[in-house]
Every structure is written in C-alpha cells, then in structure tokens.
Coordinates of C-alpha atoms in Angstrom, one line a residue:
X1 CA 2.2 2.3 -14.1
X2 CA 1.9 -0.9 -12.1
X3 CA 0.3 -3.2 -14.7
X4 CA 2.9 -6.0 -14.3
X5 CA 2.1 -6.5 -10.6
X6 CA -1.6 -6.4 -11.3
X7 CA -1.3 -8.9 -14.1
X8 CA 0.5 -11.4 -11.8
X9 CA -2.2 -10.8 -9.2
X10 CA -5.0 -11.4 -11.8
X11 CA -3.3 -14.7 -12.7
X12 CA -3.2 -15.7 -9.0
X13 CA -6.9 -14.8 -8.7
X14 CA -7.7 -16.8 -11.8
X15 CA -6.3 -19.9 -10.1
X16 CA -8.6 -19.5 -7.0
X17 CA -11.5 -17.8 -8.8
X18 CA -14.1 -20.2 -7.6
X19 CA -12.8 -20.9 -4.1
X20 CA -14.6 -18.4 -1.8
X21 CA -12.5 -19.2 1.3
X22 CA -9.2 -18.7 -0.6
X23 CA -10.4 -15.5 -2.0
X24 CA -11.4 -14.2 1.5
X25 CA -7.9 -15.2 2.8
X26 CA -6.3 -13.4 -0.2
X27 CA -8.5 -10.3 0.4
X28 CA -7.6 -10.3 4.1
X29 CA -3.9 -10.3 3.3
X30 CA -4.3 -7.6 0.7
X31 CA -6.3 -5.4 3.1
X32 CA -3.6 -5.8 5.8
X33 CA -0.9 -4.7 3.3
X34 CA -3.1 -1.8 2.2
X35 CA -3.7 -0.6 5.7
X36 CA -0.1 -1.0 6.6
X37 CA 1.1 1.0 3.6
X38 CA -1.7 3.6 4.0
X39 CA -0.6 4.2 7.6
X40 CA 2.9 5.2 6.4
X41 CA 1.8 7.0 3.3
X42 CA -0.8 9.1 5.1
X43 CA 2.1 11.3 6.3
X44 CA 1.6 11.1 10.0
X45 CA 4.5 8.8 10.8
X46 CA 6.8 10.4 8.3
X47 CA 6.0 13.8 9.7
X48 CA 6.6 12.6 13.2
X49 CA 10.1 11.3 12.2
X50 CA 10.9 14.5 10.3
X51 CA 9.9 16.6 13.4
X52 CA 12.1 14.5 15.6
X53 CA 14.9 14.7 13.1
X54 CA 14.6 18.5 12.8
X55 CA 14.6 18.9 16.6
X56 CA 17.9 16.9 16.6
X57 CA 19.4 19.0 13.8
X58 CA 18.6 22.3 15.6
X59 CA 20.9 21.2 18.4
X60 CA 23.8 20.6 15.9
X61 CA 26.3 23.0 14.6
X62 CA 25.8 23.4 10.9
X63 CA 28.5 23.1 8.3
X64 CA 28.6 22.1 4.7
X65 CA 29.0 18.4 5.6
X66 CA 26.0 18.3 7.9
X67 CA 23.9 20.2 5.5
X68 CA 24.7 17.7 2.7
X69 CA 23.9 14.9 5.1
X70 CA 20.5 16.4 6.0
X71 CA 19.7 16.8 2.3
X72 CA 20.6 13.2 1.6
X73 CA 18.4 12.0 4.4
X74 CA 15.5 14.1 3.2
X75 CA 15.9 12.7 -0.3
X76 CA 16.0 9.1 1.0
X77 CA 12.8 9.9 3.1
X78 CA 11.0 11.2 -0.1
X79 CA 12.1 8.1 -2.1
X80 CA 10.9 5.8 0.7
X81 CA 7.6 7.7 0.8
X82 CA 7.2 7.3 -3.0
X83 CA 7.8 3.5 -2.7
X84 CA 5.2 3.2 0.0
X85 CA 2.6 5.2 -1.9
X86 CA 3.3 3.0 -5.0
X87 CA 2.8 -0.1 -2.9
X88 CA -0.4 1.4 -1.5
X89 CA -1.8 2.0 -5.0
X90 CA -1.0 -1.6 -6.0
X91 CA -2.6 -3.0 -2.8
X92 CA -5.7 -0.9 -3.4
X93 CA -6.1 -2.2 -6.9
X94 CA -5.6 -5.8 -5.8
X95 CA -8.1 -5.3 -3.0
X96 CA -10.7 -4.1 -5.6
X97 CA -10.0 -7.1 -7.9
X98 CA -10.5 -9.6 -5.0
X99 CA -13.7 -7.8 -3.9
X100 CA -15.1 -8.0 -7.4
X101 CA -14.4 -11.7 -7.6
X102 CA -16.0 -12.3 -4.3
X103 CA -19.0 -10.3 -5.4
X104 CA -19.3 -12.4 -8.6
X105 CA -19.3 -15.6 -6.5
X106 CA -21.9 -14.2 -4.1
X107 CA -24.1 -13.1 -7.0
X108 CA -24.0 -16.5 -8.6
X109 CA -24.6 -18.4 -5.4
X110 CA -27.5 -16.1 -4.3
X111 CA -29.2 -14.9 -7.4
X112 CA -31.3 -11.7 -7.1
X113 CA -35.0 -12.7 -7.1
X114 CA -36.8 -9.6 -8.3
X115 CA -40.3 -10.0 -9.5

C-alpha cells in the first residue's frame, strides 16, 4: 500500500546507517510526525469538530442546498481522516525501521557477553 514511501525512507536510512546521532535525529522527527498524525487520527479532534459543526447545523434552516453542503463537508472530513491515517501508518513503519537500525548499531557496539 505505501511501499514507495518506505523504499525512499529505507534509502535515506541506508545513507546514514552507521551514524547513530543522525539516526536518533531521524527517529525523533519520525516520532513527532507519528504522534501528530496519531493525535488527529485517534478521532478525538475530528469528533470535536463534528460536534461543533452539528451544533451549528441544528441552528440552521434545512433545505436541499444546505443538506448537500453538509454532505460535502462530511465527505471532505472523511477523506482528510483517511489521509491522516495513511500518514500515521507510514510514520509508524518508518519509526520501526529507524528503531531497528539503532538497535543493530547498539548491538554491534555493545556485544552481549553471555557465558
């Protein structure tokens, strides 16, 4: 579904694969993007705006034009929600890739000394 975006991200990670500081910065940015998208995709903010919108609509007189406008706004809201969920999924996968690369670096720097 979102393989192209992940392939580009893997190429970016390949360039900084052995630089722990750069990987941590990349992971920090991806975590911020993930948390931002997750905030909107969790439904609270969208539900809040839908509630405010419905309260506004209840005060209006309904006719065919206003009903069509309301349906269009709801469709736009669903489309935006889909885009945000899509972005959240991409950010999650990118975050896992960066964490795996950091774990590989940490395991090579500090080998496990089991007896």
